C-alpha cells in the first residue's frame, strides 16, 4: 500500500479547509445574517424538512443551518446574491428561528428557483443524480445562478476550462445585448464568422440562426462592411486590452462620462451572430461592458445591474472568504508539532501512522460489506486502539528495563 506522510496529510487537509473557506466566503457560523439585510453574496441552504416540494421555497443562512436545522435534510445552494435569511418567517409553519426570532413575515426582495427544492439545470434533476450515469460537471450561470450540466448548455464548454463565468441559454435571451459583446469577449465558439448577416438595432431582440450563404456574402459586401476594417481592428484592440481590475480589491462602478460614444452601439453596428446557446466569458469581461447612461438604464430595467460589479463574481467572493479567515486561522496540529523536540515529533508521527493504518483497515470491512458505520462502531474502535496501544507501551517498558 502507498505510504502517506504526515506532511502530505496536513497538505491535503489544508486544501480541503481552503475550499471550505472559499465556499463559505467568510459567512458567520454563529450569528444569523438576517440583521444585515439582503447580503450581497453569502452561503445559503434550503431545508427540505421544513419547506418540502409543494411548500413555498425558502433559504437559510449558515448559522441557522447549524443552530435551527442541524438534524434536518438540507440542500446546499452554494452562494446566492442579494438574499436575506428566511429562517423562522411565515414560510416555516412549525419552526421559530433560535438566533433571531423576531423577523418579518417575508423577504420580498429574495429570488427563488428550483434549486431550493434540490433540482437543477433544464432537466430539473437532483445533484448528485443517482439515475444519471453520464459523468458531467455542473456549471453555474452568473445571471440566474442556476446550475447546469455541461451537456445541457447548447454549446460545449471549453475543454481547458479556461473561462471565468458562464451565461446560460435563457439568460442570453433575456440579456440579448450580450451577443454584441460575445464576438470580442466570449469563447472561440462565440466568435463571429468572417462573413455573417449584420444584425440591426431593430432585430437586436430577436434570436436568429445565421448560416453563411452567397446571398449573405453579397449583402455584407453591399453594406460596406469591408470598408470598416481599420475601425473594427481599433475596436477589437480596445476590448482586448488588459483589465485594470485586481482580485484583491473591487473597483467602484461609476458612469464613464468622459467616453463620448456608447460601446454597445458601436458593437451593434458591426456584424455579430446570435445563437441558442450558453456563452463562456474570460475573467475581465465585466470591466469591458459599457457604463454610459443609456446602458446603465438598460441594466436596471433588465435587473442585471450586478454585471458591471466585479465584486459580484463568485471568484471575488471566494477570495474574500479565503483572505478574511487566513489571518485568523491557526493550525493546532502544526502549532503542537512546532513546540516539540525531534524525538517527540517522531513519536507523534508514528502514532498517527498507526492510527491511520488501523482505522483504514477497520473501515474497509464496512465498505466491503456495504454496512453503515455507527457511532458505537467508532467508539469500539478507539477503545480497542487504546487497549492495543497500552499493550505496546507496556512491552516497550519491559524491554527497556
mmCIF file of C-alpha atoms in Angstrom:
data_model
loop_
_atom_site.group_PDB
_atom_site.id
_atom_site.type_symbol
_atom_site.label_atom_id
_atom_site.label_comp_id
_atom_site.label_asym_id
_atom_site.label_seq_id
_atom_site.Cartn_x
_atom_site.Cartn_y
_atom_site.Cartn_z
ATOM 1 C CA UNK A 1 0.000 0.000 0.000
ATOM 2 C CA UNK A 2 1.214 3.555 -0.659
ATOM 3 C CA UNK A 3 2.742 5.324 2.315
ATOM 4 C CA UNK A 4 1.284 8.703 3.242
ATOM 5 C CA UNK A 5 3.373 11.045 5.341
ATOM 6 C CA UNK A 6 2.013 13.377 7.974
ATOM 7 C CA UNK A 7 3.134 16.331 5.862
ATOM 8 C CA UNK A 8 1.019 15.060 2.934
ATOM 9 C CA UNK A 9 -1.999 14.613 5.180
ATOM 10 C CA UNK A 10 -1.605 18.130 6.524
ATOM 11 C CA UNK A 11 -1.277 19.478 2.981
ATOM 12 C CA UNK A 12 -4.453 17.668 1.896
ATOM 13 C CA UNK A 13 -6.262 18.913 4.984
ATOM 14 C CA UNK A 14 -5.094 22.440 4.223
ATOM 15 C CA UNK A 15 -6.506 22.186 0.678
ATOM 16 C CA UNK A 16 -9.871 20.942 1.966
ATOM 17 C CA UNK A 17 -10.034 23.748 4.504
ATOM 18 C CA UNK A 18 -9.149 26.262 1.807
ATOM 19 C CA UNK A 19 -12.041 25.017 -0.346
ATOM 20 C CA UNK A 20 -14.394 25.227 2.633
ATOM 21 C CA UNK A 21 -13.310 28.785 3.405
ATOM 22 C CA UNK A 22 -13.870 29.734 -0.225
ATOM 23 C CA UNK A 23 -17.381 28.234 -0.315
ATOM 24 C CA UNK A 24 -18.417 29.837 2.974
ATOM 25 C CA UNK A 25 -16.919 33.159 1.889
ATOM 26 C CA UNK A 26 -16.487 34.436 5.426
ATOM 27 C CA UNK A 27 -20.080 33.647 6.454
ATOM 28 C CA UNK A 28 -20.681 33.790 10.199
ATOM 29 C CA UNK A 29 -21.454 30.342 11.628
ATOM 30 C CA UNK A 30 -22.729 31.748 14.945
ATOM 31 C CA UNK A 31 -24.928 34.753 14.056
ATOM 32 C CA UNK A 32 -27.903 34.830 11.704
ATOM 33 C CA UNK A 33 -27.299 37.120 8.726
ATOM 34 C CA UNK A 34 -30.875 38.499 8.765
ATOM 35 C CA UNK A 35 -29.841 41.674 10.606
ATOM 36 C CA UNK A 36 -27.534 42.533 7.676
ATOM 37 C CA UNK A 37 -30.470 42.774 5.291
ATOM 38 C CA UNK A 38 -30.063 41.442 1.761
ATOM 39 C CA UNK A 39 -26.470 40.218 1.906
ATOM 40 C CA UNK A 40 -24.567 40.933 -1.290
ATOM 41 C CA UNK A 41 -23.433 37.291 -1.503
ATOM 42 C CA UNK A 42 -23.475 34.534 1.107
ATOM 43 C CA UNK A 43 -23.534 30.766 1.574
ATOM 44 C CA UNK A 44 -27.144 29.546 1.583
ATOM 45 C CA UNK A 45 -29.091 26.369 2.297
ATOM 46 C CA UNK A 46 -32.648 25.145 1.763
ATOM 47 C CA UNK A 47 -34.373 22.866 4.265
ATOM 48 C CA UNK A 48 -36.320 20.037 2.680
ATOM 49 C CA UNK A 49 -37.645 19.039 6.104
ATOM 50 C CA UNK A 50 -39.280 22.406 6.801
ATOM 51 C CA UNK A 51 -40.099 23.519 3.241
ATOM 52 C CA UNK A 52 -40.597 20.390 1.104
ATOM 53 C CA UNK A 53 -41.862 20.457 -2.513
ATOM 54 C CA UNK A 54 -45.360 21.934 -2.521
ATOM 55 C CA UNK A 55 -44.495 24.482 0.150
ATOM 56 C CA UNK A 56 -43.118 27.949 -0.543
ATOM 57 C CA UNK A 57 -39.361 27.955 -1.198
ATOM 58 C CA UNK A 58 -37.101 29.432 1.479
ATOM 59 C CA UNK A 59 -33.395 29.920 2.092
ATOM 60 C CA UNK A 60 -31.434 29.933 5.338
ATOM 61 C CA UNK A 61 -28.002 31.270 6.276
ATOM 62 C CA UNK A 62 -25.021 29.248 7.517
ATOM 63 C CA UNK A 63 -25.608 29.922 11.222
ATOM 64 C CA UNK A 64 -29.276 28.889 11.026
ATOM 65 C CA UNK A 65 -28.343 25.724 9.153
ATOM 66 C CA UNK A 66 -26.310 24.729 12.229
ATOM 67 C CA UNK A 67 -28.472 26.037 15.044
ATOM 68 C CA UNK A 68 -32.033 25.648 13.775
ATOM 69 C CA UNK A 69 -31.805 22.863 11.167
ATOM 70 C CA UNK A 70 -28.920 20.720 12.394
ATOM 71 C CA UNK A 71 -30.857 17.438 12.198
ATOM 72 C CA UNK A 72 -32.851 18.293 9.063
ATOM 73 C CA UNK A 73 -32.285 17.397 5.419
ATOM 74 C CA UNK A 74 -30.612 20.363 3.760
ATOM 75 C CA UNK A 75 -29.754 21.319 0.194
ATOM 76 C CA UNK A 76 -26.502 23.230 -0.157
ATOM 77 C CA UNK A 77 -27.138 26.140 -2.535
ATOM 78 C CA UNK A 78 -23.501 27.298 -2.574
ATOM 79 C CA UNK A 79 -23.968 31.055 -2.973
ATOM 80 C CA UNK A 80 -26.734 33.451 -3.985
ATOM 81 C CA UNK A 81 -26.674 37.220 -4.352
ATOM 82 C CA UNK A 82 -28.827 39.808 -2.556
ATOM 83 C CA UNK A 83 -30.564 37.315 -0.275
ATOM 84 C CA UNK A 84 -31.960 37.713 3.252
ATOM 85 C CA UNK A 85 -32.287 34.743 5.602
ATOM 86 C CA UNK A 86 -35.837 33.296 5.727
ATOM 87 C CA UNK A 87 -35.370 31.044 8.760
ATOM 88 C CA UNK A 88 -38.419 31.148 11.039
ATOM 89 C CA UNK A 89 -40.532 33.529 8.940
ATOM 90 C CA UNK A 90 -44.026 32.796 7.623
ATOM 91 C CA UNK A 91 -42.704 30.167 5.220
ATOM 92 C CA UNK A 92 -41.833 27.929 8.175
ATOM 93 C CA UNK A 93 -45.040 26.583 9.703
ATOM 94 C CA UNK A 94 -43.622 24.852 12.769
ATOM 95 C CA UNK A 95 -40.245 26.453 13.362
ATOM 96 C CA UNK A 96 -39.058 29.601 15.068
ATOM 97 C CA UNK A 97 -35.524 30.849 14.494
ATOM 98 C CA UNK A 98 -33.416 30.275 17.613
ATOM 99 C CA UNK A 99 -30.943 33.001 16.729
ATOM 100 C CA UNK A 100 -33.291 35.830 15.656
ATOM 101 C CA UNK A 101 -36.941 35.025 16.483
ATOM 102 C CA UNK A 102 -38.198 38.493 15.511
ATOM 103 C CA UNK A 103 -38.252 38.575 11.731
ATOM 104 C CA UNK A 104 -40.526 39.940 9.055
ATOM 105 C CA UNK A 105 -43.077 37.567 7.559
ATOM 106 C CA UNK A 106 -41.475 37.508 4.110
ATOM 107 C CA UNK A 107 -38.405 38.824 2.340
ATOM 108 C CA UNK A 108 -39.915 40.308 -0.813
ATOM 109 C CA UNK A 109 -36.529 41.021 -2.381
ATOM 110 C CA UNK A 110 -35.417 37.374 -2.353
ATOM 111 C CA UNK A 111 -35.430 35.399 -5.592
ATOM 112 C CA UNK A 112 -36.033 31.648 -5.695
ATOM 113 C CA UNK A 113 -35.735 28.863 -8.251
ATOM 114 C CA UNK A 114 -35.881 25.067 -8.355
ATOM 115 C CA UNK A 115 -32.503 24.865 -6.575
ATOM 116 C CA UNK A 116 -34.396 25.449 -3.326
ATOM 117 C CA UNK A 117 -36.051 22.057 -3.851
ATOM 118 C CA UNK A 118 -32.798 20.340 -4.758
ATOM 119 C CA UNK A 119 -33.428 20.431 -8.534
ATOM 120 C CA UNK A 120 -31.020 21.881 -11.088
ATOM 121 C CA UNK A 121 -30.475 22.543 -14.794
ATOM 122 C CA UNK A 122 -33.057 22.499 -17.583
ATOM 123 C CA UNK A 123 -33.544 18.795 -16.862
ATOM 124 C CA UNK A 124 -34.742 19.583 -13.298
ATOM 125 C CA UNK A 125 -32.792 16.734 -11.735
ATOM 126 C CA UNK A 126 -31.146 16.470 -8.302
ATOM 127 C CA UNK A 127 -27.401 16.605 -7.809
ATOM 128 C CA UNK A 128 -25.857 14.172 -7.458
ATOM 129 C CA UNK A 129 -28.368 12.286 -9.575
ATOM 130 C CA UNK A 130 -28.479 8.550 -8.725
ATOM 131 C CA UNK A 131 -30.104 7.797 -12.095
ATOM 132 C CA UNK A 132 -27.562 9.710 -14.185
ATOM 133 C CA UNK A 133 -24.594 7.549 -15.127
ATOM 134 C CA UNK A 134 -23.036 10.107 -17.503
ATOM 135 C CA UNK A 135 -20.048 11.878 -15.936
ATOM 136 C CA UNK A 136 -20.596 15.601 -16.323
ATOM 137 C CA UNK A 137 -19.661 18.761 -14.468
ATOM 138 C CA UNK A 138 -22.172 21.299 -13.194
ATOM 139 C CA UNK A 139 -21.622 24.967 -14.120
ATOM 140 C CA UNK A 140 -23.399 27.911 -12.506
ATOM 141 C CA UNK A 141 -24.928 30.691 -14.600
ATOM 142 C CA UNK A 142 -23.863 34.053 -13.214
ATOM 143 C CA UNK A 143 -27.185 35.702 -14.106
ATOM 144 C CA UNK A 144 -29.910 33.326 -12.869
ATOM 145 C CA UNK A 145 -27.464 31.428 -10.588
ATOM 146 C CA UNK A 146 -28.953 28.050 -11.514
ATOM 147 C CA UNK A 147 -26.561 25.126 -12.096
ATOM 148 C CA UNK A 148 -26.417 23.319 -15.445
ATOM 149 C CA UNK A 149 -24.950 20.103 -16.790
ATOM 150 C CA UNK A 150 -22.240 20.899 -19.309
ATOM 151 C CA UNK A 151 -24.073 18.838 -21.936
ATOM 152 C CA UNK A 152 -27.304 20.821 -21.500
ATOM 153 C CA UNK A 153 -25.927 24.258 -22.377
ATOM 154 C CA UNK A 154 -26.329 24.069 -26.144
ATOM 155 C CA UNK A 155 -22.581 24.618 -26.505
ATOM 156 C CA UNK A 156 -19.607 22.567 -25.387
ATOM 157 C CA UNK A 157 -17.650 24.258 -22.575
ATOM 158 C CA UNK A 158 -14.010 24.992 -23.477
ATOM 159 C CA UNK A 159 -12.007 21.798 -22.957
ATOM 160 C CA UNK A 160 -9.294 23.584 -20.994
ATOM 161 C CA UNK A 161 -11.879 25.027 -18.608
ATOM 162 C CA UNK A 162 -10.306 28.372 -19.451
ATOM 163 C CA UNK A 163 -13.316 30.560 -18.760
ATOM 164 C CA UNK A 164 -14.313 32.601 -15.766
ATOM 165 C CA UNK A 165 -18.104 32.783 -15.940
ATOM 166 C CA UNK A 166 -20.996 31.290 -17.910
ATOM 167 C CA UNK A 167 -24.308 32.759 -19.032
ATOM 168 C CA UNK A 168 -26.949 30.133 -19.822
ATOM 169 C CA UNK A 169 -29.183 29.990 -22.905
ATOM 170 C CA UNK A 170 -32.248 31.501 -21.241
ATOM 171 C CA UNK A 171 -30.258 34.363 -19.728
ATOM 172 C CA UNK A 172 -28.587 35.114 -23.074
ATOM 173 C CA UNK A 173 -32.098 35.589 -24.496
ATOM 174 C CA UNK A 174 -33.008 37.801 -21.554
ATOM 175 C CA UNK A 175 -29.734 39.768 -21.793
ATOM 176 C CA UNK A 176 -29.750 39.870 -25.592
ATOM 177 C CA UNK A 177 -27.336 42.818 -25.655
ATOM 178 C CA UNK A 178 -24.555 40.428 -24.575
ATOM 179 C CA UNK A 179 -24.446 38.889 -28.053
ATOM 180 C CA UNK A 180 -22.888 42.104 -29.344
ATOM 181 C CA UNK A 181 -20.059 41.646 -26.841
ATOM 182 C CA UNK A 182 -19.677 37.908 -27.368
ATOM 183 C CA UNK A 183 -17.600 38.153 -30.549
ATOM 184 C CA UNK A 184 -14.804 40.069 -28.809
ATOM 185 C CA UNK A 185 -15.115 38.847 -25.216
ATOM 186 C CA UNK A 186 -16.546 35.320 -25.059
ATOM 187 C CA UNK A 187 -15.009 31.990 -26.061
ATOM 188 C CA UNK A 188 -13.961 30.942 -29.566
ATOM 189 C CA UNK A 189 -17.247 29.181 -30.199
ATOM 190 C CA UNK A 190 -18.931 32.596 -29.947
ATOM 191 C CA UNK A 191 -16.666 34.300 -32.497
ATOM 192 C CA UNK A 192 -18.428 35.829 -35.465
ATOM 193 C CA UNK A 193 -17.584 34.118 -38.802
ATOM 194 C CA UNK A 194 -15.752 36.164 -41.394
ATOM 195 C CA UNK A 195 -18.978 36.888 -43.256
ATOM 196 C CA UNK A 196 -22.313 36.873 -41.450
ATOM 197 C CA UNK A 197 -25.562 38.725 -41.671
ATOM 198 C CA UNK A 198 -25.463 42.099 -39.929
ATOM 199 C CA UNK A 199 -27.895 42.422 -37.028
ATOM 200 C CA UNK A 200 -29.566 45.827 -36.948
ATOM 201 C CA UNK A 201 -30.852 47.557 -33.827
ATOM 202 C CA UNK A 202 -34.422 46.751 -34.924
ATOM 203 C CA UNK A 203 -33.857 42.955 -34.853
ATOM 204 C CA UNK A 204 -31.480 43.090 -31.872
ATOM 205 C CA UNK A 205 -34.008 41.469 -29.591
ATOM 206 C CA UNK A 206 -34.766 38.576 -31.977
ATOM 207 C CA UNK A 207 -32.536 35.481 -31.772
ATOM 208 C CA UNK A 208 -31.519 34.219 -35.188
ATOM 209 C CA UNK A 209 -29.547 31.334 -36.541
ATOM 210 C CA UNK A 210 -27.126 32.546 -39.170
ATOM 211 C CA UNK A 211 -25.746 30.333 -41.909
ATOM 212 C CA UNK A 212 -23.193 31.649 -44.383
ATOM 213 C CA UNK A 213 -24.521 31.808 -47.946
ATOM 214 C CA UNK A 214 -23.754 33.555 -51.230
ATOM 215 C CA UNK A 215 -26.678 35.944 -50.698
ATOM 216 C CA UNK A 216 -25.370 36.916 -47.272
ATOM 217 C CA UNK A 217 -21.892 37.472 -48.673
ATOM 218 C CA UNK A 218 -23.368 39.776 -51.292
ATOM 219 C CA UNK A 219 -25.434 41.595 -48.671
ATOM 220 C CA UNK A 220 -22.385 42.122 -46.460
ATOM 221 C CA UNK A 221 -20.332 43.450 -49.371
ATOM 222 C CA UNK A 222 -23.072 45.848 -50.366
ATOM 223 C CA UNK A 223 -23.459 47.115 -46.798
ATOM 224 C CA UNK A 224 -19.905 48.451 -46.909
ATOM 225 C CA UNK A 225 -18.620 46.374 -44.012
ATOM 226 C CA UNK A 226 -15.375 45.694 -45.908
ATOM 227 C CA UNK A 227 -14.515 49.392 -45.698
ATOM 228 C CA UNK A 228 -14.669 49.341 -41.878
ATOM 229 C CA UNK A 229 -11.707 47.030 -41.308
ATOM 230 C CA UNK A 230 -9.445 49.694 -39.795
ATOM 231 C CA UNK A 231 -12.174 50.872 -37.423
ATOM 232 C CA UNK A 232 -13.009 47.281 -36.405
ATOM 233 C CA UNK A 233 -9.367 46.473 -35.634
ATOM 234 C CA UNK A 234 -9.157 49.540 -33.418
ATOM 235 C CA UNK A 235 -12.330 48.484 -31.594
ATOM 236 C CA UNK A 236 -11.032 44.925 -31.057
ATOM 237 C CA UNK A 237 -7.803 46.310 -29.578
ATOM 238 C CA UNK A 238 -9.878 48.371 -27.175
ATOM 239 C CA UNK A 239 -11.766 45.304 -25.940
ATOM 240 C CA UNK A 240 -8.708 43.081 -25.702
ATOM 241 C CA UNK A 241 -6.608 45.452 -23.625
ATOM 242 C CA UNK A 242 -5.569 44.075 -20.205
ATOM 243 C CA UNK A 243 -8.035 44.566 -17.376
ATOM 244 C CA UNK A 244 -7.007 47.022 -14.673
ATOM 245 C CA UNK A 245 -9.098 45.255 -12.044
ATOM 246 C CA UNK A 246 -7.489 43.422 -9.150
ATOM 247 C CA UNK A 247 -8.608 40.279 -7.385
ATOM 248 C CA UNK A 248 -7.799 41.860 -4.004
ATOM 249 C CA UNK A 249 -9.947 44.969 -4.403
ATOM 250 C CA UNK A 250 -13.035 45.628 -6.492
ATOM 251 C CA UNK A 251 -13.173 48.903 -8.445
ATOM 252 C CA UNK A 252 -16.030 51.260 -7.784
ATOM 253 C CA UNK A 253 -18.592 51.214 -10.580
ATOM 254 C CA UNK A 254 -19.137 54.711 -11.967
ATOM 255 C CA UNK A 255 -20.505 56.052 -15.223
ATOM 256 C CA UNK A 256 -17.607 56.936 -17.518
ATOM 257 C CA UNK A 257 -18.815 60.366 -18.577
ATOM 258 C CA UNK A 258 -15.577 61.001 -20.495
ATOM 259 C CA UNK A 259 -16.473 58.283 -23.027
ATOM 260 C CA UNK A 260 -18.210 60.142 -25.860
ATOM 261 C CA UNK A 261 -19.820 57.135 -27.554
ATOM 262 C CA UNK A 262 -21.711 54.070 -26.330
ATOM 263 C CA UNK A 263 -19.573 50.937 -26.681
ATOM 264 C CA UNK A 264 -22.654 48.802 -27.148
ATOM 265 C CA UNK A 265 -23.986 50.820 -30.078
ATOM 266 C CA UNK A 266 -20.594 50.651 -31.768
ATOM 267 C CA UNK A 267 -20.568 46.874 -31.434
ATOM 268 C CA UNK A 268 -24.169 46.546 -32.597
ATOM 269 C CA UNK A 269 -23.263 48.417 -35.782
ATOM 270 C CA UNK A 270 -20.828 45.615 -36.660
ATOM 271 C CA UNK A 271 -21.508 42.004 -37.673
ATOM 272 C CA UNK A 272 -22.421 39.723 -34.787
ATOM 273 C CA UNK A 273 -24.321 36.484 -34.528
ATOM 274 C CA UNK A 274 -26.884 35.190 -32.072
ATOM 275 C CA UNK A 275 -27.202 31.535 -31.196
ATOM 276 C CA UNK A 276 -29.463 29.468 -28.992
ATOM 277 C CA UNK A 277 -26.578 28.543 -26.688
ATOM 278 C CA UNK A 278 -24.848 29.460 -23.476
ATOM 279 C CA UNK A 279 -21.715 31.617 -23.605
ATOM 280 C CA UNK A 280 -18.407 31.412 -21.711
ATOM 281 C CA UNK A 281 -16.567 34.541 -20.603
ATOM 282 C CA UNK A 282 -12.997 35.387 -19.501
ATOM 283 C CA UNK A 283 -12.022 36.889 -16.153
ATOM 284 C CA UNK A 284 -12.008 40.550 -17.194
ATOM 285 C CA UNK A 285 -15.124 40.648 -19.343
ATOM 286 C CA UNK A 286 -17.316 42.644 -16.932
ATOM 287 C CA UNK A 287 -14.936 45.599 -16.994
ATOM 288 C CA UNK A 288 -15.484 45.831 -20.775
ATOM 289 C CA UNK A 289 -19.250 46.417 -20.564
ATOM 290 C CA UNK A 290 -20.413 49.905 -21.434
ATOM 291 C CA UNK A 291 -21.387 52.109 -18.488
ATOM 292 C CA UNK A 292 -22.925 55.030 -20.365
ATOM 293 C CA UNK A 293 -26.193 56.439 -19.056
ATOM 294 C CA UNK A 294 -28.335 54.540 -21.563
ATOM 295 C CA UNK A 295 -26.662 51.191 -20.836
ATOM 296 C CA UNK A 296 -26.910 51.652 -17.063
ATOM 297 C CA UNK A 297 -30.617 52.319 -17.503
ATOM 298 C CA UNK A 298 -30.951 49.170 -19.620
ATOM 299 C CA UNK A 299 -29.147 47.073 -16.956
ATOM 300 C CA UNK A 300 -31.565 48.396 -14.351
ATOM 301 C CA UNK A 301 -34.627 47.587 -16.470
ATOM 302 C CA UNK A 302 -33.326 44.050 -17.063
ATOM 303 C CA UNK A 303 -32.390 43.741 -13.342
ATOM 304 C CA UNK A 304 -28.792 42.855 -14.137
ATOM 305 C CA UNK A 305 -27.007 45.877 -12.648
ATOM 306 C CA UNK A 306 -24.620 43.451 -10.949
ATOM 307 C CA UNK A 307 -22.961 42.663 -14.284
ATOM 308 C CA UNK A 308 -20.873 45.829 -14.029
ATOM 309 C CA UNK A 309 -19.768 44.970 -10.485
ATOM 310 C CA UNK A 310 -16.610 42.839 -10.437
ATOM 311 C CA UNK A 311 -17.093 42.280 -6.685
ATOM 312 C CA UNK A 312 -20.230 40.305 -7.594
ATOM 313 C CA UNK A 313 -18.233 37.460 -9.126
ATOM 314 C CA UNK A 314 -18.028 34.159 -7.288
ATOM 315 C CA UNK A 315 -14.233 34.346 -7.531
ATOM 316 C CA UNK A 316 -14.211 37.674 -5.665
ATOM 317 C CA UNK A 317 -16.497 36.110 -3.037
ATOM 318 C CA UNK A 318 -14.214 33.089 -2.648
ATOM 319 C CA UNK A 319 -11.072 35.230 -2.453
ATOM 320 C CA UNK A 320 -12.655 37.359 0.256
ATOM 321 C CA UNK A 321 -13.568 34.295 2.304
ATOM 322 C CA UNK A 322 -10.049 32.917 1.991
ATOM 323 C CA UNK A 323 -8.280 36.173 2.855
ATOM 324 C CA UNK A 324 -10.613 37.074 5.736
ATOM 325 C CA UNK A 325 -10.108 33.755 7.514
ATOM 326 C CA UNK A 326 -6.471 33.122 6.640
ATOM 327 C CA UNK A 327 -5.147 35.614 9.175
ATOM 328 C CA UNK A 328 -7.449 34.335 11.933
ATOM 329 C CA UNK A 329 -6.761 30.667 11.344
ATOM 330 C CA UNK A 330 -4.067 28.731 13.199
ATOM 331 C CA UNK A 331 -3.457 25.027 12.700
ATOM 332 C CA UNK A 332 -3.369 23.430 16.183
ATOM 333 C CA UNK A 333 -1.550 20.335 14.936
ATOM 334 C CA UNK A 334 1.213 22.390 13.337
ATOM 335 C CA UNK A 335 1.479 24.514 16.480
ATOM 336 C CA UNK A 336 1.833 21.329 18.531
ATOM 337 C CA UNK A 337 4.492 19.895 16.220
ATOM 338 C CA UNK A 338 6.490 23.119 16.303
ATOM 339 C CA UNK A 339 6.524 23.082 20.091
ATOM 340 C CA UNK A 340 8.003 19.543 20.253
ATOM 341 C CA UNK A 341 11.573 18.366 20.075
ATOM 342 C CA UNK A 342 12.733 15.938 17.374
ATOM 343 C CA UNK A 343 12.058 12.764 19.401
ATOM 344 C CA UNK A 344 8.531 13.832 20.304
ATOM 345 C CA UNK A 345 7.780 14.719 16.689
ATOM 346 C CA UNK A 346 8.870 11.256 15.515
ATOM 347 C CA UNK A 347 6.755 9.592 18.212
ATOM 348 C CA UNK A 348 3.703 11.627 17.213
ATOM 349 C CA UNK A 349 4.166 10.771 13.538
ATOM 350 C CA UNK A 350 4.496 7.055 14.388
ATOM 351 C CA UNK A 351 1.333 7.169 16.483
ATOM 352 C CA UNK A 352 -0.521 8.927 13.704
ATOM 353 C CA UNK A 353 0.575 6.365 11.111
ATOM 354 C CA UNK A 354 -0.536 3.525 13.405
ATOM 355 C CA UNK A 355 -3.923 5.143 13.890
ATOM 356 C CA UNK A 356 -4.388 5.761 10.163
ATOM 357 C CA UNK A 357 -3.457 2.216 9.190
ATOM 358 C CA UNK A 358 -5.692 0.531 11.757
ATOM 359 C CA UNK A 359 -8.644 2.850 11.149
ATOM 360 C CA UNK A 360 -8.389 2.314 7.371
ATOM 361 C CA UNK A 361 -8.395 -1.466 7.806
ATOM 362 C CA UNK A 362 -11.320 -1.264 10.232
ATOM 363 C CA UNK A 363 -13.481 0.915 7.972
ATOM 364 C CA UNK A 364 -12.664 -1.162 4.879
ATOM 365 C CA UNK A 365 -14.677 -4.039 6.341
ATOM 366 C CA UNK A 366 -17.799 -1.868 6.470
ATOM 367 C CA UNK A 367 -17.225 -0.745 2.896
ATOM 368 C CA UNK A 368 -16.796 -4.311 1.681
ATOM 369 C CA UNK A 369 -19.986 -5.409 3.446
ATOM 370 C CA UNK A 370 -21.936 -2.296 2.430
ATOM 371 C CA UNK A 371 -22.963 -1.593 6.025
ATOM 372 C CA UNK A 372 -23.336 1.749 7.796
ATOM 373 C CA UNK A 373 -20.699 2.838 10.304
ATOM 374 C CA UNK A 374 -22.468 3.685 13.547
ATOM 375 C CA UNK A 375 -21.327 5.765 16.471
ATOM 376 C CA UNK A 376 -20.845 2.713 18.661
ATOM 377 C CA UNK A 377 -18.602 1.161 15.974
ATOM 378 C CA UNK A 378 -16.247 4.141 16.104
ATOM 379 C CA UNK A 379 -16.340 4.131 19.900
ATOM 380 C CA UNK A 380 -15.484 0.422 19.908
ATOM 381 C CA UNK A 381 -12.564 1.006 17.529
ATOM 382 C CA UNK A 382 -10.949 3.652 19.708
ATOM 383 C CA UNK A 383 -11.406 1.556 22.843
ATOM 384 C CA UNK A 384 -9.626 -1.319 21.128
ATOM 385 C CA UNK A 385 -6.962 1.009 19.738
ATOM 386 C CA UNK A 386 -6.218 2.422 23.174
ATOM 387 C CA UNK A 387 -6.025 -1.103 24.577
ATOM 388 C CA UNK A 388 -3.543 -2.180 21.905
ATOM 389 C CA UNK A 389 -1.541 0.990 22.458
ATOM 390 C CA UNK A 390 -1.267 0.266 26.185
ATOM 391 C CA UNK A 391 -0.088 -3.275 25.477
ATOM 392 C CA UNK A 392 2.579 -1.971 23.068
ATOM 393 C CA UNK A 393 3.699 0.607 25.593
ATOM 394 C CA UNK A 394 3.961 -1.976 28.358
ATOM 395 C CA UNK A 395 6.098 -4.261 26.191
ATOM 396 C CA UNK A 396 8.414 -1.362 25.334
ATOM 397 C CA UNK A 397 8.827 -0.574 29.032
ATOM 398 C CA UNK A 398 9.549 -4.221 29.794
ATOM 399 C CA UNK A 399 12.296 -4.479 27.150
ATOM 400 C CA UNK A 400 13.774 -1.139 28.126
ATOM 401 C CA UNK A 401 14.050 -2.191 31.745
#
